[in-house]
Short mmCIF file of C-alpha atoms in Angstrom, two decimals:
data_model
loop_
_atom_site.label_atom_id
_atom_site.label_comp_id
_atom_site.label_asym_id
_atom_site.label_seq_id
_atom_site.Cartn_x
_atom_site.Cartn_y
_atom_site.Cartn_z
CA UNK A 95 -12.25 4.43 -22.42
CA UNK A 96 -11.99 3.12 -26.16
CA UNK A 97 -12.82 -0.67 -26.12
CA UNK A 98 -9.68 -2.24 -26.90
CA UNK A 99 -8.42 0.24 -23.57
CA UNK A 100 -8.39 -0.81 -20.10
CA UNK A 101 -7.95 1.11 -17.50
CA UNK A 102 -6.51 0.54 -14.09
CA UNK A 103 -5.61 3.16 -11.43
CA UNK A 104 -2.36 2.23 -9.82
CA UNK A 105 -0.68 3.34 -6.29
CA UNK A 106 1.72 6.30 -7.56
CA UNK A 107 5.63 5.51 -6.92
CA UNK A 108 7.14 8.61 -5.70
CA UNK A 109 8.03 7.48 -2.37
CA UNK A 110 8.99 3.98 -3.50
CA UNK A 111 12.61 3.05 -2.25
CA UNK A 112 13.32 -0.46 -3.33
CA UNK A 113 14.08 -1.24 -7.39
CA UNK A 114 16.44 -3.36 -9.26
CA UNK A 115 17.62 -4.18 -12.97
CA UNK A 116 15.78 -6.46 -15.92
CA UNK A 117 17.05 -6.35 -19.01
CA UNK A 118 14.28 -6.81 -22.23
CA UNK A 119 15.14 -7.95 -25.81
CA UNK A 120 18.14 -9.69 -27.90
CA UNK A 121 20.85 -8.08 -27.44
CA UNK A 122 19.35 -6.88 -23.87
CA UNK A 123 18.64 -3.40 -23.46
CA UNK A 124 18.75 -2.66 -19.51
CA UNK A 125 16.09 -1.24 -17.43
CA UNK A 126 15.83 -0.06 -13.87
CA UNK A 127 12.10 -1.04 -12.44
CA UNK A 128 10.34 -1.24 -9.37
CA UNK A 129 9.56 -4.64 -8.44
CA UNK A 130 5.99 -4.07 -7.31
CA UNK A 131 3.41 -6.60 -5.52
CA UNK A 132 0.41 -3.89 -5.99
CA UNK A 133 0.21 -4.09 -9.61
CA UNK A 134 0.40 -6.93 -12.22
CA UNK A 135 2.25 -4.81 -15.83
CA UNK A 136 5.38 -4.43 -16.80
CA UNK A 137 5.78 -1.49 -18.91
CA UNK A 138 9.14 0.53 -19.81
CA UNK A 139 9.62 4.04 -22.07
CA UNK A 140 9.03 3.48 -25.65
CA UNK A 141 11.82 4.65 -28.02
CA UNK A 142 8.57 6.08 -29.21
CA UNK A 143 7.78 8.33 -26.70
CA UNK A 144 8.41 11.79 -27.74
CA UNK A 145 6.35 14.12 -26.16
CA UNK A 146 7.13 13.41 -22.65
CA UNK A 147 10.23 14.58 -20.71
CA UNK A 148 10.47 11.54 -18.59
CA UNK A 149 10.70 9.36 -21.55
CA UNK A 150 14.01 11.44 -22.62
CA UNK A 151 15.32 11.21 -18.80
CA UNK A 152 15.12 7.36 -18.92
CA UNK A 153 16.02 4.27 -21.04
CA UNK A 154 13.58 3.72 -23.65
CA UNK A 155 13.10 0.20 -25.39
CA UNK A 156 13.95 -0.04 -29.04
CA UNK A 157 11.87 -2.90 -30.81
CA UNK A 158 14.02 -2.18 -34.31
CA UNK A 159 17.26 -3.29 -32.18
CA UNK A 160 15.17 -6.56 -30.87
CA UNK A 161 15.95 -9.93 -32.66
CA UNK A 162 13.32 -11.50 -30.45
CA UNK A 163 10.63 -8.84 -30.73
CA UNK A 164 7.22 -9.63 -31.61
CA UNK A 165 4.80 -7.09 -32.56
CA UNK A 166 1.07 -6.65 -30.68
CA UNK A 167 0.15 -2.96 -31.36
CA UNK A 168 -3.17 -3.26 -29.15
CA UNK A 169 -3.54 0.32 -26.98
CA UNK A 170 -3.99 1.08 -23.68
CA UNK A 171 -3.76 3.38 -21.05
CA UNK A 172 -2.72 3.06 -17.15
CA UNK A 173 -3.92 5.66 -14.52
CA UNK A 174 -2.13 6.42 -11.61
CA UNK A 175 -1.63 9.35 -8.78
CA UNK A 176 -1.40 12.54 -11.09
CA UNK A 177 -1.46 11.66 -14.05
CA UNK A 178 -1.67 8.53 -16.93
CA UNK A 179 0.62 6.72 -18.67
CA UNK A 180 -0.58 5.28 -22.28
CA UNK A 181 1.13 2.94 -24.87
CA UNK A 182 0.82 -0.19 -26.42
CA UNK A 183 1.66 -3.87 -26.11
CA UNK A 184 4.60 -5.67 -27.52
CA UNK A 185 6.52 -9.07 -26.85
CA UNK A 186 9.76 -10.05 -25.99
CA UNK A 187 12.14 -11.97 -24.00
CA UNK A 188 12.84 -10.44 -20.81
CA UNK A 189 15.91 -11.43 -18.55
CA UNK A 190 15.56 -11.32 -15.07
CA UNK A 191 19.01 -12.36 -13.42
CA UNK A 192 20.09 -14.95 -15.85
CA UNK A 193 16.24 -16.16 -16.38
CA UNK A 194 15.06 -15.66 -19.61
CA UNK A 195 11.56 -15.23 -20.41
CA UNK A 196 10.39 -15.88 -23.28
CA UNK A 197 7.36 -13.53 -25.09
CA UNK A 198 6.50 -11.97 -22.59
CA UNK A 199 3.60 -9.32 -23.02
CA UNK A 200 4.60 -5.78 -22.04
CA UNK A 201 3.61 -2.33 -22.48
CA UNK A 202 5.80 0.26 -24.50
CA UNK A 203 4.86 3.74 -23.20
CA UNK A 204 4.52 6.45 -25.21
CA UNK A 205 3.31 8.95 -22.83
CA UNK A 206 3.70 9.60 -19.22
CA UNK A 207 1.95 12.72 -17.82
CA UNK A 208 3.13 12.87 -14.13
CA UNK A 209 6.30 14.21 -12.64
CA UNK A 210 6.26 10.96 -10.68
CA UNK A 211 8.30 9.32 -13.58
CA UNK A 212 10.37 12.52 -14.00
CA UNK A 213 11.48 12.53 -10.52
CA UNK A 214 11.54 8.53 -10.17
CA UNK A 215 14.93 7.08 -10.40
CA UNK A 216 13.26 3.91 -12.15
CA UNK A 217 12.55 3.81 -15.91
CA UNK A 218 9.36 1.23 -15.35
CA UNK A 219 7.16 -0.90 -13.22
CA UNK A 220 7.35 -4.56 -13.04
CA UNK A 221 4.08 -5.55 -11.72
CA UNK A 222 3.56 -8.75 -9.15
CA UNK A 223 0.33 -8.67 -8.76
CA UNK A 224 -2.51 -11.22 -9.95
CA UNK A 225 -3.46 -11.21 -13.44
CA UNK A 226 -6.80 -10.20 -12.50
CA UNK A 227 -5.50 -6.76 -12.31
CA UNK A 228 -3.92 -6.67 -15.42
CA UNK A 229 -4.21 -4.38 -17.98
CA UNK A 230 -4.57 -5.75 -21.64
CA UNK A 231 -4.42 -9.82 -19.73
CA UNK A 232 -1.02 -9.43 -19.90
CA UNK A 233 0.58 -12.29 -17.68
CA UNK A 234 2.39 -10.98 -14.34
CA UNK A 235 6.24 -12.05 -14.99
CA UNK A 236 5.74 -14.61 -12.29
CA UNK A 237 3.05 -16.38 -14.30
CA UNK A 238 4.71 -16.58 -17.46
CA UNK A 239 7.77 -17.78 -15.41
CA UNK A 240 5.01 -20.72 -14.05
CA UNK A 241 3.77 -21.49 -17.71
CA UNK A 242 7.44 -21.66 -18.74
CA UNK A 243 8.46 -23.89 -16.35
CA UNK A 244 11.36 -21.38 -15.26
CA UNK A 245 11.08 -21.99 -11.40
CA UNK A 246 11.47 -24.47 -8.63
CA UNK A 247 8.66 -23.38 -6.59
CA UNK A 248 5.94 -21.78 -7.41
CA UNK A 249 6.80 -18.52 -5.12
CA UNK A 250 9.02 -15.66 -4.95
CA UNK A 251 9.99 -13.88 -1.51
CA UNK A 252 10.76 -10.29 -0.84
CA UNK A 253 13.82 -9.40 1.82
CA UNK A 254 13.98 -5.20 2.15
CA UNK A 255 17.72 -4.37 4.24
CA UNK A 256 16.39 -1.66 6.81
CA UNK A 257 19.71 -0.97 7.67
CA UNK A 258 20.53 2.78 6.64
CA UNK A 259 23.86 2.49 6.23
CA UNK A 260 24.08 -1.13 4.51
CA UNK A 261 25.05 -1.17 0.88
CA UNK A 262 22.31 -3.55 -0.35
CA UNK A 263 19.06 -2.38 -0.62
CA UNK A 264 17.38 -5.59 -0.59
CA UNK A 265 16.67 -8.99 -2.23
CA UNK A 266 13.73 -10.56 -4.37
CA UNK A 267 14.22 -14.12 -5.01
CA UNK A 268 12.25 -16.11 -7.27
CA UNK A 269 11.70 -19.96 -7.10
CA UNK A 270 12.05 -19.97 -3.03
CA UNK A 271 13.34 -18.47 -0.08
CA UNK A 272 16.55 -17.38 0.87
CA UNK A 273 17.18 -18.91 4.34
CA UNK A 274 19.63 -16.13 5.06
CA UNK A 275 17.07 -13.39 5.49
CA UNK A 276 14.80 -14.57 7.81
CA UNK A 277 14.49 -16.03 11.66
CA UNK A 278 12.52 -19.22 12.47
CA UNK A 279 9.50 -20.34 10.58
CA UNK A 280 7.09 -18.37 7.87
CA UNK A 281 3.51 -17.79 9.35
CA UNK A 282 0.77 -18.51 6.17
CA UNK A 283 -2.25 -16.97 5.62
CA UNK A 284 -4.62 -17.33 2.65
CA UNK A 285 -4.91 -14.96 -0.30
CA UNK A 286 -8.79 -13.50 0.36
CA UNK A 287 -9.24 -11.76 -2.81
CA UNK A 288 -7.09 -12.24 -5.97
CA UNK A 289 -5.82 -9.26 -8.06
CA UNK A 290 -3.53 -7.60 -4.92
CA UNK A 291 -2.04 -9.88 -2.49
CA UNK A 292 -4.99 -9.48 -0.14
CA UNK A 293 -5.65 -11.50 3.13
CA UNK A 294 -7.90 -11.03 6.26
CA UNK A 295 -5.11 -9.50 9.02
CA UNK A 296 -6.81 -9.04 12.37
CA UNK A 297 -6.24 -6.17 15.19
CA UNK A 298 -3.48 -3.49 15.70
CA UNK A 299 -1.94 -3.58 19.01
CA UNK A 300 -0.51 -0.46 20.88
CA UNK A 301 1.43 -1.38 23.87
CA UNK A 302 -0.68 -4.83 23.89
CA UNK A 303 -3.97 -3.07 24.26
CA UNK A 304 -6.28 -3.65 21.08
CA UNK A 305 -7.45 -0.86 19.08
CA UNK A 306 -10.59 -2.67 18.47
CA UNK A 307 -11.72 -1.40 14.69
CA UNK A 308 -10.06 -4.46 12.93
CA UNK A 309 -10.57 -6.76 16.25
CA UNK A 310 -13.48 -8.65 13.80
CA UNK A 311 -10.81 -8.31 10.62
CA UNK A 312 -9.80 -6.27 8.30
CA UNK A 313 -8.84 -6.67 4.51
CA UNK A 314 -5.31 -5.93 3.93
CA UNK A 315 -2.97 -6.40 1.03
CA UNK A 316 0.90 -6.19 0.82
CA UNK A 317 2.04 -4.05 -1.63
CA UNK A 318 6.20 -3.40 -1.76
CA UNK A 319 5.24 -0.43 -4.29
CA UNK A 320 4.47 1.93 -1.23
CA UNK A 321 7.12 2.86 1.09
CA UNK A 322 4.66 3.30 4.68
CA UNK A 323 1.53 1.77 6.44
CA UNK A 324 -1.70 2.99 5.28
CA UNK A 325 -5.21 2.02 7.22
CA UNK A 326 -8.19 2.80 8.62
CA UNK A 327 -8.04 6.60 10.20
CA UNK A 328 -9.90 5.16 13.72
CA UNK A 329 -6.85 3.65 14.28
CA UNK A 330 -4.16 5.82 12.85
CA UNK A 331 -5.66 8.43 15.21
CA UNK A 332 -4.76 5.97 18.40
CA UNK A 333 -1.14 5.28 16.84
CA UNK A 334 -0.46 9.31 17.12
CA UNK A 335 -1.79 9.61 20.18
CA UNK A 336 -0.03 7.07 21.71
CA UNK A 337 3.60 7.90 19.83
CA UNK A 338 2.75 11.94 20.30
CA UNK A 339 2.48 12.32 16.57
CA UNK A 340 0.94 15.82 15.18
CA UNK A 341 -2.33 15.28 14.17
CA UNK A 342 -5.35 17.79 12.44
CA UNK A 343 -8.32 19.17 15.03
CA UNK A 344 -11.35 17.93 13.94
CA UNK A 345 -14.47 20.17 15.43
CA UNK A 346 -16.63 17.65 14.21
CA UNK A 347 -15.24 14.85 16.46
CA UNK A 348 -15.20 17.24 19.10
CA UNK A 349 -18.51 17.96 18.64
CA UNK A 350 -19.60 14.49 18.75
CA UNK A 351 -18.11 13.06 21.89
CA UNK A 352 -18.88 16.88 23.33
CA UNK A 353 -22.67 16.28 22.40
CA UNK A 354 -23.46 12.58 22.26
CA UNK A 355 -19.96 10.90 24.25
CA UNK A 356 -22.42 10.28 27.11
CA UNK A 357 -25.08 8.89 24.61
CA UNK A 358 -22.78 6.87 23.26
CA UNK A 359 -21.71 5.45 26.35
CA UNK A 360 -24.93 4.87 27.61
CA UNK A 361 -25.72 2.95 24.55
CA UNK A 362 -23.01 0.68 24.70
CA UNK A 363 -23.09 0.10 27.92
CA UNK A 364 -27.23 -0.87 27.19
CA UNK A 365 -25.74 -3.64 24.85
CA UNK A 366 -26.47 -1.75 21.56
CA UNK A 367 -24.73 -2.95 18.53
CA UNK A 368 -22.01 -0.77 17.69
CA UNK A 369 -22.77 -1.00 14.32
CA UNK A 370 -25.98 0.64 15.12
CA UNK A 371 -25.09 3.42 17.88
CA UNK A 372 -24.77 6.12 15.55
CA UNK A 373 -28.21 5.31 13.49
CA UNK A 374 -29.96 5.39 16.75
CA UNK A 375 -28.58 9.24 17.62
CA UNK A 376 -29.24 10.02 14.18
CA UNK A 377 -26.00 10.68 12.83
CA UNK A 378 -25.98 8.18 10.16
CA UNK A 379 -28.25 5.50 8.96
CA UNK A 380 -28.25 1.59 8.53
CA UNK A 381 -28.00 -0.31 5.56
CA UNK A 382 -28.72 -2.93 6.72
CA UNK A 383 -24.89 -4.48 7.15
CA UNK A 384 -22.84 -0.91 8.30
CA UNK A 385 -23.70 2.84 9.06
CA UNK A 386 -23.85 5.51 6.21
CA UNK A 387 -24.41 9.07 6.39
CA UNK A 388 -27.79 10.20 6.18
CA UNK A 389 -29.10 10.36 2.01
CA UNK A 390 -31.88 12.68 3.24
CA UNK A 391 -29.61 15.41 3.41
CA UNK A 392 -28.13 14.62 0.34
CA UNK A 393 -30.22 17.26 -1.89
CA UNK A 394 -28.08 20.10 -0.30
CA UNK A 395 -24.36 19.38 -1.00
CA UNK A 396 -23.00 21.21 2.11
CA UNK A 397 -25.38 19.49 4.41
CA UNK A 398 -24.67 16.29 3.40
CA UNK A 399 -20.82 16.48 3.85
CA UNK A 400 -21.57 17.72 7.03
CA UNK A 401 -23.78 14.92 7.93
CA UNK A 402 -20.53 13.00 5.96
CA UNK A 403 -18.29 14.40 8.46
CA UNK A 404 -20.53 14.14 11.83
CA UNK A 405 -21.19 9.83 10.70
CA UNK A 406 -17.70 9.08 10.63
CA UNK A 407 -16.99 10.93 13.40
CA UNK A 408 -19.35 9.33 15.55
CA UNK A 409 -18.09 5.87 14.03
CA UNK A 410 -14.74 6.46 15.54
CA UNK A 411 -16.00 7.93 18.65
CA UNK A 412 -17.52 4.41 18.85
CA UNK A 413 -14.77 2.26 18.39
CA UNK A 414 -12.53 4.61 20.97
CA UNK A 415 -15.06 4.39 23.73
CA UNK A 416 -16.13 0.74 23.37
CA UNK A 417 -12.26 -0.04 23.41
CA UNK A 418 -11.88 2.49 26.42
CA UNK A 419 -15.25 0.62 27.87
CA UNK A 420 -13.26 -2.74 28.03
CA UNK A 421 -10.61 -1.58 30.33
CA UNK A 422 -13.20 -0.77 32.67
CA UNK A 423 -12.32 3.47 32.61
CA UNK A 424 -14.24 5.82 34.43
CA UNK A 425 -16.66 7.75 32.22
CA UNK A 426 -14.53 11.32 32.21
CA UNK A 427 -11.35 9.05 31.25
CA UNK A 428 -13.18 7.92 28.44
CA UNK A 429 -15.04 10.90 27.30
CA UNK A 430 -11.55 12.84 28.05
CA UNK A 431 -9.51 10.01 25.75
CA UNK A 432 -11.94 10.31 22.89
CA UNK A 433 -11.72 13.95 22.85
CA UNK A 434 -7.81 13.78 22.60
CA UNK A 435 -8.15 11.28 19.93
CA UNK A 436 -9.68 14.36 17.76
CA UNK A 437 -6.92 16.17 18.44
CA UNK A 438 -4.83 13.42 16.61
CA UNK A 439 -6.44 12.86 13.69
CA UNK A 440 -4.60 12.10 10.81
CA UNK A 441 -4.65 14.22 7.34
CA UNK A 442 -5.67 12.22 4.85
CA UNK A 443 -2.62 10.79 2.59
CA UNK A 444 -0.60 12.84 5.03
CA UNK A 445 2.43 12.19 6.40
CA UNK A 446 2.79 12.89 10.72
CA UNK A 447 6.27 14.33 12.29
CA UNK A 448 7.15 13.02 15.50
CA UNK A 449 9.87 13.95 17.77
CA UNK A 450 13.06 11.88 17.05
CA UNK A 451 14.39 11.90 20.49
CA UNK A 452 11.04 10.23 22.01
CA UNK A 453 11.29 7.33 19.80
CA UNK A 454 12.87 4.99 22.38
CA UNK A 455 10.06 5.50 24.90
CA UNK A 456 6.98 5.02 22.02
CA UNK A 457 5.11 1.82 22.21
CA UNK A 458 6.00 -1.22 20.08
CA UNK A 459 2.97 -1.94 17.57
CA UNK A 460 1.64 -5.26 16.55
CA UNK A 461 -0.68 -6.36 13.80
CA UNK A 462 -2.73 -9.62 14.66
CA UNK A 463 -1.97 -12.09 11.12
CA UNK A 464 -3.78 -15.68 11.75
CA UNK A 465 -3.87 -14.90 15.52
CA UNK A 466 0.15 -14.78 15.86
CA UNK A 467 1.66 -11.27 16.40
CA UNK A 468 3.74 -9.26 14.16
CA UNK A 469 5.42 -6.63 16.35
CA UNK A 470 6.83 -3.66 14.90
CA UNK A 471 9.06 -1.68 17.28
CA UNK A 472 9.53 2.20 17.32
CA UNK A 473 12.58 1.86 15.16
CA UNK A 474 11.12 -0.02 12.56
CA UNK A 475 7.86 2.56 12.07
CA UNK A 476 9.32 5.80 12.51
CA UNK A 477 10.90 6.93 9.19
CA UNK A 478 13.95 9.00 9.31
CA UNK A 479 14.38 11.12 6.68
CA UNK A 480 16.93 13.96 5.48
CA UNK A 481 15.96 17.16 5.17
CA UNK A 482 18.35 20.13 4.50
CA UNK A 483 21.22 17.87 6.74
CA UNK A 484 19.15 17.38 9.51
CA UNK A 485 16.84 14.70 10.47
CA UNK A 486 13.39 14.37 10.74
CA UNK A 487 11.25 11.66 12.16
CA UNK A 488 7.69 10.60 10.40
CA UNK A 489 5.50 8.01 11.77
CA UNK A 490 5.44 5.18 9.13
CA UNK A 491 0.96 4.97 9.38
CA UNK A 492 -0.82 6.86 7.14
CA UNK A 493 -4.61 7.63 6.87
CA UNK A 494 -6.34 5.59 4.06
CA UNK A 495 -9.85 4.73 4.34
CA UNK A 496 -11.70 2.46 2.05
CA UNK A 497 -15.30 1.91 2.78
CA UNK A 498 -17.06 -1.72 3.26
CA UNK A 499 -17.56 -3.94 1.23
CA UNK A 500 -13.87 -3.60 -0.45
CA UNK A 501 -12.50 -2.15 3.28
CA UNK A 502 -11.68 -1.31 5.93
CA UNK A 503 -8.15 -1.91 4.14
CA UNK A 504 -4.54 -2.02 5.21
CA UNK A 505 -1.75 -1.27 2.81
CA UNK A 506 1.20 -3.36 4.27
CA UNK A 507 4.04 -1.59 2.26
CA UNK A 508 8.08 -1.38 2.74
CA UNK A 509 7.80 -0.50 6.35
CA UNK A 510 6.20 -3.61 7.44
CA UNK A 511 8.01 -6.11 4.36
CA UNK A 512 11.48 -4.64 5.82
CA UNK A 513 10.55 -5.80 9.61
CA UNK A 514 8.90 -9.40 7.91
CA UNK A 515 10.46 -11.50 5.33
CA UNK A 516 7.69 -11.84 3.03
CA UNK A 517 6.67 -15.18 0.54
CA UNK A 518 4.60 -14.52 -2.19
CA UNK A 519 3.30 -18.23 -2.69
CA UNK A 520 1.28 -18.06 -6.15
CA UNK A 521 1.11 -22.33 -6.26
CA UNK A 522 -0.90 -22.20 -3.26
CA UNK A 523 -2.01 -18.86 -3.29
CA UNK A 524 -0.91 -17.86 0.44
CA UNK A 525 1.69 -15.19 1.52
CA UNK A 526 3.99 -15.92 4.23
CA UNK A 527 5.93 -13.95 6.82
CA UNK A 528 9.17 -14.18 9.05
CA UNK A 529 10.92 -12.13 10.91
CA UNK A 530 13.32 -10.58 9.20
CA UNK A 531 17.25 -11.44 9.33
CA UNK B 149 21.92 -14.92 -10.66
CA UNK B 150 20.73 -18.86 -9.97
CA UNK B 151 22.37 -20.34 -7.83
CA UNK B 152 23.35 -24.44 -7.07
CA UNK B 153 20.03 -23.90 -4.75
CA UNK B 154 17.78 -22.99 -7.32
CA UNK B 155 16.83 -19.73 -6.62
CA UNK B 156 17.06 -16.88 -8.78
CA UNK B 157 17.98 -13.76 -6.68
CA UNK B 158 17.53 -10.21 -8.02
CA UNK B 159 19.70 -7.23 -6.14
CA UNK B 160 17.34 -4.43 -4.99
CA UNK B 161 18.97 -0.95 -4.80
CA UNK B 162 17.68 1.32 -1.91
CA UNK B 163 16.77 4.94 -2.47
CA UNK B 164 16.58 7.38 0.96
CA UNK B 165 13.18 8.71 1.33
CA UNK B 166 13.21 12.39 1.27
CA UNK B 167 10.91 15.09 2.49
CA UNK B 168 10.22 16.69 -1.08
CA UNK B 169 9.39 13.35 -2.58
CA UNK B 170 7.07 12.47 0.28
CA UNK B 171 5.22 15.41 0.11
CA UNK B 172 5.33 14.86 -4.27
CA UNK B 173 3.94 11.57 -3.27
CA UNK B 174 1.06 13.23 -0.77
CA UNK B 175 -0.05 15.73 -3.33
CA UNK B 176 -0.04 12.94 -6.67
CA UNK B 177 -2.19 10.73 -4.02
CA UNK B 178 -4.30 13.46 -3.62
CA UNK B 179 -5.01 14.63 -7.45
CA UNK B 180 -5.16 10.39 -7.71
CA UNK B 181 -8.12 10.44 -5.25
CA UNK B 182 -9.97 13.10 -7.02
CA UNK B 183 -9.33 11.10 -10.20
CA UNK B 184 -10.94 8.13 -8.10
CA UNK B 185 -13.87 9.93 -6.82
CA UNK B 186 -14.81 11.71 -10.22
CA UNK B 187 -14.92 7.44 -11.76
CA UNK B 188 -17.11 7.16 -9.41
CA UNK B 189 -18.96 3.41 -9.45
CA UNK B 190 -15.40 2.07 -10.58
CA UNK B 191 -14.35 -0.71 -8.07
CA UNK B 192 -10.99 0.35 -8.00
CA UNK B 193 -8.88 0.89 -5.41
#
């Protein structure tokens, strides 16, 4: 982009459920916003937005009507999902609850080129991530609150009400935690990379059994702007298998298990490093830290795509087989299980439906955070949707693969935050979780 | 509203999820991943 343009792709917000009210300007102009820990800018539609339908369907900020407005004018673009938002920065007082945050830098959007913002019930987004991912170096609102000494403690906390019949959607608390909304005490983990609220998470257990892939640790970000949980395909396939969720059948995966399954098994028994198994077989190359698909074939695009799929399938098969070996299963059972998982691969970015009548028979799942387990019951990780008067059930787990070094990565959205009251401690750069009440 | 305990509480509203919005979200994400892959070496999520 241009020298004064910052472009940061964001999540899309179509599947967001929770939103609240803020006001900007003097006298206050009200806006409905998503409080989003997965981004860091505040933006609302501008009265100068003329050519986007979304702007006419939502509240628009009129700077001329605000006595406290200060011109900035710097332009910016934010890429998200299927389109972009463009606009310019302004400064004004922002009213959050009864707290006035003075001279907050925010974006007045003049172009919203996606159906996301036409459909959305919200006018804009209030980012609660770190300044490191903020477009135009605009401070997130918590930073302004801190600088203006408006808070008793440098924290904010989320309680999301998962009770489908309750009128209260949830509560965002600045300056502390509301003891009414959690049980026991919080388990804190340090923020490992600023930008998103990112920390190191351990294994995912299914019915108490390890899924292996993140046993050595995976990155995780807490994102209130996402409804579901998203994580590595190798794990989500195991979840799908355990809960009877539909999946897509991967022929490459089946071929790898059929042709190389026994060899993988033998190499693992012979104590070959799991990271090098697929290299030894010849389906991947080892770049020193992890396996990558064979670059030699990259001159032929089609072949390269094929080798990518075989390498990925092989790496997943290694995790699954290694896991089963730990449980002393027989060779036949192990290969059969791996073959079954090849039929449960989640569609990328897609949701998997499950039988609503089987929820009570599904296992508990548990994330390991700071060596403690954070259990999700089927009632918590299965999401019920209304469609044409009928209830349908989907798994709260979606596949989302980010390669190293940034990944593998979990995104913990509202499904997790609904079960666990979450504290975002920007004073001590840590995140706390306690059972939600 | 800021209360006697010094906390600033913001009520959140909740919108029920439905299949149509999830499908639209999926399409948006797929579009988004095309954008990201075409962005080449950008280190963004």
